[in-house]
Amino acid sequence: MIKAAVVGVGYWGPNIIRNFATNPSIRVEFCADLNQERLDYIRNIYPYIKTTTDYKDIVKNQQIDLIAICTPVYTHYEIAKAALLSGKHVLIEKPMTSKSFQAEELINIAEQKNLKIFVDHTFIFTDSVKKIKEIIDSEELGDLYYFDSVRINLGLFQHDINVLWDLAPHDISIMYYLLNKMPESVVATGSAHLGNGIEDVAYMTIFYTDNLIAHIHTNWLSPVKIRQTLIAGSKKMIVWDDNQPSEKVRIYNKGIDILQDEKDIYRTLIQYRTGDMYAPKLDGIEALTRETQNIVNSIMENRKPLVDGFAGWMVVKVLEAADQSIKNRGKEIKIEDL
Amino acid sequence: MIKAAVVGVGYWGPNIIRNFATNPSIRVEFCADLNQERLDYIRNIYPYIKTTTDYKDIVKNQQIDLIAICTPVYTHYEIAKAALLSGKHVLIEKPMTSKSFQAEELINIAEQKNLKIFVDHTFIFTDSVKKIKEIIDSEELGDLYYFDSVRINLGLFQHDINVLWDLAPHDISIMYYLLNKMPESVVATGSAHLGNGIEDVAYMTIFYTDNLIAHIHTNWLSPVKIRQTLIAGSKKMIVWDDNQPSEKVRIYNKGIDILQDEKDIYRTLIQYRTGDMYAPKLDGIEALTRETQNIVNSIMENRKPLVDGFAGWMVVKVLEAADQSIKNRGKEIKIEDL
Amino acid sequence: MIKAAVVGVGYWGPNIIRNFATNPSIRVEFCADLNQERLDYIRNIYPYIKTTTDYKDIVKNQQIDLIAICTPVYTHYEIAKAALLSGKHVLIEKPMTSKSFQAEELINIAEQKNLKIFVDHTFIFTDSVKKIKEIIDSEELGDLYYFDSVRINLGLFQHDINVLWDLAPHDISIMYYLLNKMPESVVATGSAHLGNGIEDVAYMTIFYTDNLIAHIHTNWLSPVKIRQTLIAGSKKMIVWDDNQPSEKVRIYNKGIDILQDEKDIYRTLIQYRTGDMYAPKLDGIEALTRETQNIVNSIMENRKPLVDGFAGWMVVKVLEAADQSIKNRGKEIKIEDL
Amino acid sequence: MIKAAVVGVGYWGPNIIRNFATNPSIRVEFCADLNQERLDYIRNIYPYIKTTTDYKDIVKNQQIDLIAICTPVYTHYEIAKAALLSGKHVLIEKPMTSKSFQAEELINIAEQKNLKIFVDHTFIFTDSVKKIKEIIDSEELGDLYYFDSVRINLGLFQHDINVLWDLAPHDISIMYYLLNKMPESVVATGSAHLGNGIEDVAYMTIFYTDNLIAHIHTNWLSPVKIRQTLIAGSKKMIVWDDNQPSEKVRIYNKGIDILQDEKDIYRTLIQYRTGDMYAPKLDGIEALTRETQNIVNSIMENRKPLVDGFAGWMVVKVLEAADQSIKNRGKEIKIEDL
């Protein structure tokens, strides 16, 4: 039985508690929050959970094996460092840290102390992403051409991070998981309309090798909610519409044929090809259930987490590049130069 | 009765002929195409139309008042110049020219000779754009925040221009018409996958004054066809989905309220507001019908065309900036510096 | 504080408990179920709730004010009667009873003992139905022409009732609430494919006075889930698509104009008229929250429930007519003749 | 070369002319209409076509091989009979005749004179129906359970026939083609709201042997246009949404498993099963192109038409039953009793 604690029980923390409760191998025993009302709320539902307004009480507690950190981004580093130094595994809400060097330090500490860092990129554990991963790994798509994601809605505005830091971690982590490739550079643009200098609309292009290109549109000011990702290869193309109640993932047998022109050998003809579409059945397992099981297995069997500190660091690195590019109005920022 | 001729009767030219045929004040009398088969096709349907394989026969013809130019982009300048110099009005397929200096020269010639240049930005004449223009002009939307357009489908690949030059003229011209504002600078990215160095996927951000930002996603390699534009202001927001069979334009009474925090005067609170949505009835008049009437009126009553040479030039200018930005991987290109 | 008990904690009962828990004026204190596992499940979540496998323990309990009956339909009558006779208000899952005479008897007992019967027609409490009711009451629609509802999906098959008894109570109760009119007669057809003689696909037409007609399509064997209702009047028409994540209710300014033919006074011309569509903002209050409040208010202030025994009886009456019509292959069954 | 004539060039006739023009083996040479303006319109487009206001001129003309009859329904019989008696094949707009005995007489005359009757059930020739036919014939669906069709929109109101006679011929003919089964009986209901006694909303259930049931909802007063057909079998289910721009036909690998209960041999358990969905590529050939080719081949090679007089008669027979059922408020009408 893994004994867990949760620091921060505002919006996301209670989900972690509820979810851990459904797995018999892990159990939340302690919670911290600066706000006593939130702690009372938790106690009301889970009378067996201890609470404190000082997260250091949790860090000092010898019984706790894992600390889940669900606080504002700028506090992740301090809390995670304290947790690791006192010998606890950590599960960190996304984005992992405010600065990539902080993520690097956490990774180093965890390595030295043989502890696990889990970063809460929940989408990696959805049945949609799992199915898309299978399809890409089977090389059914052919050469990968692009990844295009739109993640827009009205609100919820954040006060400390812009719309890219809020929404793009989902897409950056999904792309990294699916494509298994390091981004090379980033071009980003955005605009702030609310008088606080925080971008509420932002666009990011990510360049990879081999002409593979990715693009993410994030927006807090959209009248409609869109969660749509296109992934195209030379042979097949995927549309993943996460708003659909069913058939979220659709594979189109569409692609490009590049032919030699018979009349003119210096010229190629490009034809597009269309065929059937199919929507595979998804397994219907909830993302948080799968994520919890992965955490349990990683700790108990000392296995590499599906989403580890490196994945978390990579997302922060891309976000740092995006910030710098936005400030320089689209200047290309190479990831390695950061 | 305006006597018109059409140079180029491949894909778009026949539409011009068919449409002019429905307006009693204009009539196509002459056609040119390098391909005799296309001319035979036209003769078969319209036995009264004269044809030639040399467009100069049309330029020299004293009867013709207006020449519609529906040839590949790189030929627009030469043909339009010859037409204007011999005293004919011109209707030019979009984009107007390959280079902005060519557009400028055509504008100057037309001015000196008191002739009209019409550029065929057909979308300006749709009932959807007309309705959106009314809404924006009524200031119902409040301060404008962004314009976001997605124009993607599979094919048709062009051999001489990239996907931005093919599809973005629609959006650039619509934005210019709706916002009535000059773009300040452009950031664009893209990728070419077909071995010919021509971008088939491209993204463009356009900066305006006052934090207004526009973004266009064009793509020849999308498994699904999307034609969706979001236009958001501080008070209301528009979604225009041109693929819908009805209710193409929807106005959302959604927006942002920026409040002073009562407890902390240095802090603002941002709230979003949601209300009704409505889809106004559109008038159902076809774009080409309206465009033809505008051409007829402009010539007969010597009035400024709704889409004139300046609008055509502006689109080319933005496309030039986008090309330069793509080549420099997202470098911001100022329109005035070109 | 109203003290409540729940009989039957399989599928729906737990929702009642969860929901009552959010209202400070009512509290579930006792539960019954034949299945001890279900009782253990409830105890685990709500340690303060007493449980029993014999519902008569609840009936006898002097502390309980209201019994919610969430058991199979054929048991409703017996349990509700026992509850009423021992002086408790009842909330009965839909359909109220298996036979209309049973519903009548329950209504009589409740009246004599001055108790409330609530029937759990939850849809009446949704914000969609509330909004549609407002629109119809405002007479915005003009003369009512028809009500058409499609309520289809795959499964869940019932063992004791057919698809009409399972799904149509929603629509019959909604219609009754919205139109405030008694059905005159019913024509129904259906088919049973699963070897058990229970209809899994069924259609029902309901005739009202004044040419108003209603139709309900229920189906357990549909590959897609549809929840769509059309309500048309002479002036406006409503589409309620309950599967939409937003804009569930849309009002179309479309209708019919009947004109006198000027040339031929014996002939009328029918024209249709199309205008704007709008989707009003819904208040976002959950149906169960509103329903609980209505129960609380009705008991505490001795007011007529929004959905009382009469509404429950009327639904059963229509279902009985439908059953008889199905057995007689579409024979019209008058409600009053039953 | 088949020489054709068209009687009635109002709404549908011009489509026939345009379409025959694309097939080199058939050619329209003569047209009749009571309205001289319509004839002038045709002459303007097709100067080579002769016209007359008296269809008998066409019947008498020795050159004509085939007469297409696109006039109001009540005139079909007279014109078709005259055409057949003078030795001409006929193509008759749907529904074939006002009365089934008229259709029978036409069939008899055609047989005696060795002539073809084509009935213009155009949907039979669409790529969607062709694909669905292939799927059903492959027995992929298992045992057929039901056919459910919704065909509703606003207008166009007819003056001589009700909404069932206007819209249901499509579905009745499609069902007959797909299922290859004679209907046994019909139950129909409807309502007339426009003061002329003509039903504008109508529902029809069609019973077949083996518990197969079909249902058609037709409506001239719907604010939205729906063209959706569900066809379900024990193994797979089809959704055909003719309004979709692509993926019109979707096959769901969903169905029912009927299992013996291990604990209770007298009880069966019903489980539903869900799997992938796929949307097969359709061939993209236009219905009218295919229909014209079928007409040409049938005449030239003396082959049975895909849609012959019998198919036309069967549709009329079902409509007669529906009319009688509507008048008797849902009374079941057996087809053989008519």
Short mmCIF file of C-alpha atoms in Angstrom, two decimals, chain B residues 86-295:
data_model
loop_
_atom_site.label_atom_id
_atom_site.label_comp_id
_atom_site.label_asym_id
_atom_site.label_seq_id
_atom_site.Cartn_x
_atom_site.Cartn_y
_atom_site.Cartn_z
CA SER B 86 -5.51 49.50 -74.88
CA GLY B 87 -8.25 51.15 -72.84
CA LYS B 88 -10.09 48.22 -71.30
CA HIS B 89 -11.30 47.70 -67.75
CA VAL B 90 -9.96 44.51 -66.16
CA LEU B 91 -11.26 41.89 -63.77
CA ILE B 92 -8.31 39.93 -62.40
CA GLU B 93 -8.43 36.54 -60.73
CA LYS B 94 -6.88 36.45 -57.22
CA PRO B 95 -4.08 36.90 -56.30
CA MET B 96 -3.85 39.99 -58.47
CA THR B 97 -0.17 39.66 -59.44
CA SER B 98 2.99 37.76 -58.46
CA LYS B 99 4.73 40.91 -57.22
CA SER B 100 3.34 43.92 -55.48
CA PHE B 101 5.26 46.38 -57.69
CA GLN B 102 3.37 44.95 -60.65
CA ALA B 103 0.09 45.65 -58.92
CA GLU B 104 1.23 49.20 -58.23
CA GLU B 105 2.06 49.73 -61.90
CA LEU B 106 -1.34 48.45 -62.98
CA ILE B 107 -3.06 50.75 -60.49
CA ASN B 108 -1.14 53.73 -61.86
CA ILE B 109 -1.96 52.92 -65.47
CA ALA B 110 -5.63 52.48 -64.65
CA GLU B 111 -5.72 55.80 -62.86
CA GLN B 112 -4.10 57.65 -65.70
CA LYS B 113 -6.46 56.13 -68.22
CA ASN B 114 -9.50 56.42 -65.97
CA LEU B 115 -10.17 52.68 -66.09
CA LYS B 116 -11.39 50.29 -63.42
CA ILE B 117 -9.48 47.38 -61.94
CA PHE B 118 -11.65 44.71 -60.33
CA VAL B 119 -9.97 41.95 -58.36
CA ASP B 120 -11.94 38.75 -58.02
CA HIS B 121 -12.07 38.37 -54.24
CA THR B 122 -15.40 36.58 -54.52
CA PHE B 123 -15.95 36.01 -50.81
CA ILE B 124 -16.41 39.75 -50.28
CA PHE B 125 -19.67 39.38 -52.16
CA THR B 126 -21.10 36.47 -50.18
CA ASP B 127 -24.12 37.04 -47.99
CA SER B 128 -22.12 35.73 -45.00
CA VAL B 129 -19.41 38.38 -45.31
CA LYS B 130 -22.00 41.06 -46.01
CA LYS B 131 -23.82 40.16 -42.79
CA ILE B 132 -20.60 40.03 -40.74
CA LYS B 133 -19.62 43.43 -42.14
CA GLU B 134 -22.93 44.88 -40.95
CA ILE B 135 -22.39 43.44 -37.48
CA ILE B 136 -18.85 44.77 -37.19
CA ASP B 137 -19.84 48.17 -38.52
CA SER B 138 -22.60 48.38 -35.93
CA GLU B 139 -19.87 48.03 -33.27
CA GLU B 140 -21.89 45.23 -31.68
CA LEU B 141 -18.69 43.25 -31.08
CA GLY B 142 -16.99 45.92 -28.98
CA ASP B 143 -13.20 46.22 -29.27
CA LEU B 144 -11.88 43.72 -31.80
CA TYR B 145 -9.55 41.12 -30.31
CA TYR B 146 -8.70 38.62 -33.01
CA PHE B 147 -9.59 37.09 -36.36
CA ASP B 148 -8.83 33.39 -36.76
CA SER B 149 -9.40 31.48 -39.96
CA VAL B 150 -8.94 27.84 -40.90
CA ARG B 151 -9.11 27.00 -44.61
CA ILE B 152 -7.98 23.45 -45.12
CA ASN B 153 -8.79 20.49 -47.36
CA LEU B 154 -7.15 17.75 -49.40
CA GLY B 155 -5.64 19.13 -52.67
CA LEU B 156 -5.92 20.82 -55.16
CA PHE B 157 -2.19 21.29 -55.36
CA GLN B 158 -0.89 24.18 -57.42
CA HIS B 159 2.35 23.96 -59.34
CA ASP B 160 3.40 27.60 -59.34
CA ILE B 161 2.23 28.92 -55.98
CA ASN B 162 2.23 27.60 -52.44
CA VAL B 163 -0.77 26.93 -50.25
CA LEU B 164 -0.76 30.46 -48.79
CA TRP B 165 -0.91 32.13 -52.21
CA ASP B 166 -3.66 29.69 -53.15
CA LEU B 167 -5.96 29.91 -50.14
CA ALA B 168 -4.99 32.86 -47.94
CA PRO B 169 -6.06 35.61 -50.40
CA HIS B 170 -9.63 34.77 -49.39
CA ASP B 171 -8.94 35.47 -45.72
CA ILE B 172 -6.62 38.43 -46.20
CA SER B 173 -9.15 40.14 -48.44
CA ILE B 174 -12.03 39.35 -46.09
CA MET B 175 -10.11 40.71 -43.10
CA TYR B 176 -9.20 43.85 -44.96
CA TYR B 177 -12.79 44.38 -45.98
CA LEU B 178 -14.20 43.67 -42.53
CA LEU B 179 -11.63 45.40 -40.37
CA ASN B 180 -10.76 48.22 -42.73
CA LYS B 181 -7.25 48.23 -41.32
CA MET B 182 -3.79 47.86 -42.86
CA PRO B 183 -1.73 44.94 -41.53
CA GLU B 184 1.47 46.05 -39.84
CA SER B 185 3.59 42.92 -40.00
CA VAL B 186 3.49 39.22 -40.70
CA VAL B 187 4.96 36.07 -39.13
CA ALA B 188 4.57 32.88 -41.14
CA THR B 189 5.72 29.28 -40.97
CA GLY B 190 5.16 26.33 -43.21
CA SER B 191 6.43 23.06 -44.52
CA ALA B 192 6.80 21.38 -47.91
CA HIS B 193 6.33 17.63 -48.05
CA LEU B 194 5.90 16.83 -51.70
CA GLY B 195 9.48 17.11 -52.85
CA ASN B 196 8.91 20.26 -54.87
CA GLY B 197 9.76 22.88 -52.25
CA ILE B 198 6.26 24.33 -52.35
CA GLU B 199 4.66 24.68 -48.91
CA ASP B 200 1.52 22.58 -48.60
CA VAL B 201 0.87 23.48 -44.96
CA ALA B 202 1.33 27.06 -43.75
CA TYR B 203 0.39 29.29 -40.86
CA MET B 204 0.39 33.07 -40.85
CA THR B 205 -0.02 35.56 -38.02
CA ILE B 206 -0.85 39.13 -39.00
CA PHE B 207 -0.28 41.94 -36.51
CA TYR B 208 -2.39 45.07 -36.51
CA THR B 209 -2.36 48.04 -34.18
CA ASP B 210 -4.25 47.92 -30.86
CA ASN B 211 -3.37 44.29 -30.04
CA LEU B 212 -5.61 43.07 -32.84
CA ILE B 213 -4.15 39.86 -34.18
CA ALA B 214 -5.15 37.66 -37.11
CA HIS B 215 -4.16 34.11 -37.89
CA ILE B 216 -4.71 31.97 -40.98
CA HIS B 217 -4.20 28.23 -41.24
CA THR B 218 -4.00 26.97 -44.83
CA ASN B 219 -3.46 23.34 -45.70
CA TRP B 220 -3.65 21.15 -48.81
CA LEU B 221 -3.08 17.96 -46.83
CA SER B 222 -6.04 17.86 -44.48
CA PRO B 223 -8.28 14.79 -44.45
CA VAL B 224 -11.26 16.99 -43.64
CA LYS B 225 -12.46 20.19 -45.23
CA ILE B 226 -12.76 23.07 -42.77
CA ARG B 227 -13.80 26.63 -43.55
CA GLN B 228 -14.17 28.26 -40.17
CA THR B 229 -13.54 31.80 -39.05
CA LEU B 230 -13.73 33.18 -35.53
CA ILE B 231 -13.96 36.92 -34.95
CA ALA B 232 -13.95 38.00 -31.33
CA GLY B 233 -14.52 41.31 -29.68
CA SER B 234 -14.84 42.43 -26.11
CA LYS B 235 -18.64 42.22 -26.23
CA LYS B 236 -19.61 39.59 -28.77
CA MET B 237 -18.02 36.89 -30.87
CA ILE B 238 -18.76 35.48 -34.30
CA VAL B 239 -18.31 31.98 -35.64
CA TRP B 240 -18.62 31.70 -39.40
CA ASP B 241 -18.70 28.10 -40.57
CA ASP B 242 -18.94 28.19 -44.34
CA ASN B 243 -19.45 24.43 -44.56
CA GLN B 244 -22.80 24.55 -42.78
CA PRO B 245 -25.78 24.23 -45.11
CA SER B 246 -27.61 26.84 -43.01
CA GLU B 247 -26.93 29.14 -40.07
CA LYS B 248 -23.43 29.78 -41.42
CA VAL B 249 -22.93 32.90 -39.30
CA ARG B 250 -23.51 32.69 -35.56
CA ILE B 251 -23.17 35.56 -33.13
CA TYR B 252 -22.43 34.67 -29.54
CA ASN B 253 -23.31 37.12 -26.84
CA LYS B 254 -20.16 36.17 -25.00
CA GLY B 255 -17.35 38.32 -23.83
CA ILE B 256 -15.12 39.54 -21.10
CA ASP B 257 -15.75 41.84 -18.20
CA ILE B 258 -12.72 43.40 -16.56
CA LEU B 259 -13.60 44.42 -13.03
CA GLN B 260 -11.72 46.27 -10.36
CA ASP B 261 -11.09 44.03 -7.36
CA GLU B 262 -12.82 45.69 -4.43
CA LYS B 263 -10.39 44.30 -1.90
CA ASP B 264 -7.25 45.10 -3.85
CA ILE B 265 -7.34 48.18 -6.05
CA TYR B 266 -4.13 47.17 -7.81
CA ARG B 267 -5.72 44.01 -9.09
CA THR B 268 -8.31 43.43 -11.79
CA LEU B 269 -10.69 40.53 -11.97
CA ILE B 270 -11.52 39.03 -15.30
CA GLN B 271 -14.89 37.41 -15.76
CA TYR B 272 -16.37 35.90 -18.82
CA ARG B 273 -19.96 36.39 -19.70
CA THR B 274 -22.20 34.11 -21.73
CA GLY B 275 -25.61 34.82 -23.19
CA ASP B 276 -27.74 33.93 -26.18
CA MET B 277 -26.47 32.93 -29.57
CA TYR B 278 -28.27 33.89 -32.76
CA ALA B 279 -27.87 33.06 -36.41
CA PRO B 280 -29.22 35.85 -38.58
CA LYS B 281 -31.03 35.08 -41.79
CA LEU B 282 -28.79 35.65 -44.80
CA ASP B 283 -30.22 37.16 -47.94
CA GLY B 284 -29.44 34.17 -50.14
CA ILE B 285 -28.10 36.19 -53.07
CA GLU B 286 -25.23 34.43 -54.81
CA ALA B 287 -21.81 36.02 -54.53
CA LEU B 288 -21.19 36.04 -58.27
CA THR B 289 -24.53 37.72 -58.93
CA ARG B 290 -23.69 40.49 -56.52
CA GLU B 291 -20.14 40.79 -57.84
CA THR B 292 -21.34 41.10 -61.44
CA GLN B 293 -23.81 43.79 -60.46
CA ASN B 294 -21.02 45.68 -58.69
CA ILE B 295 -18.86 45.50 -61.83
#
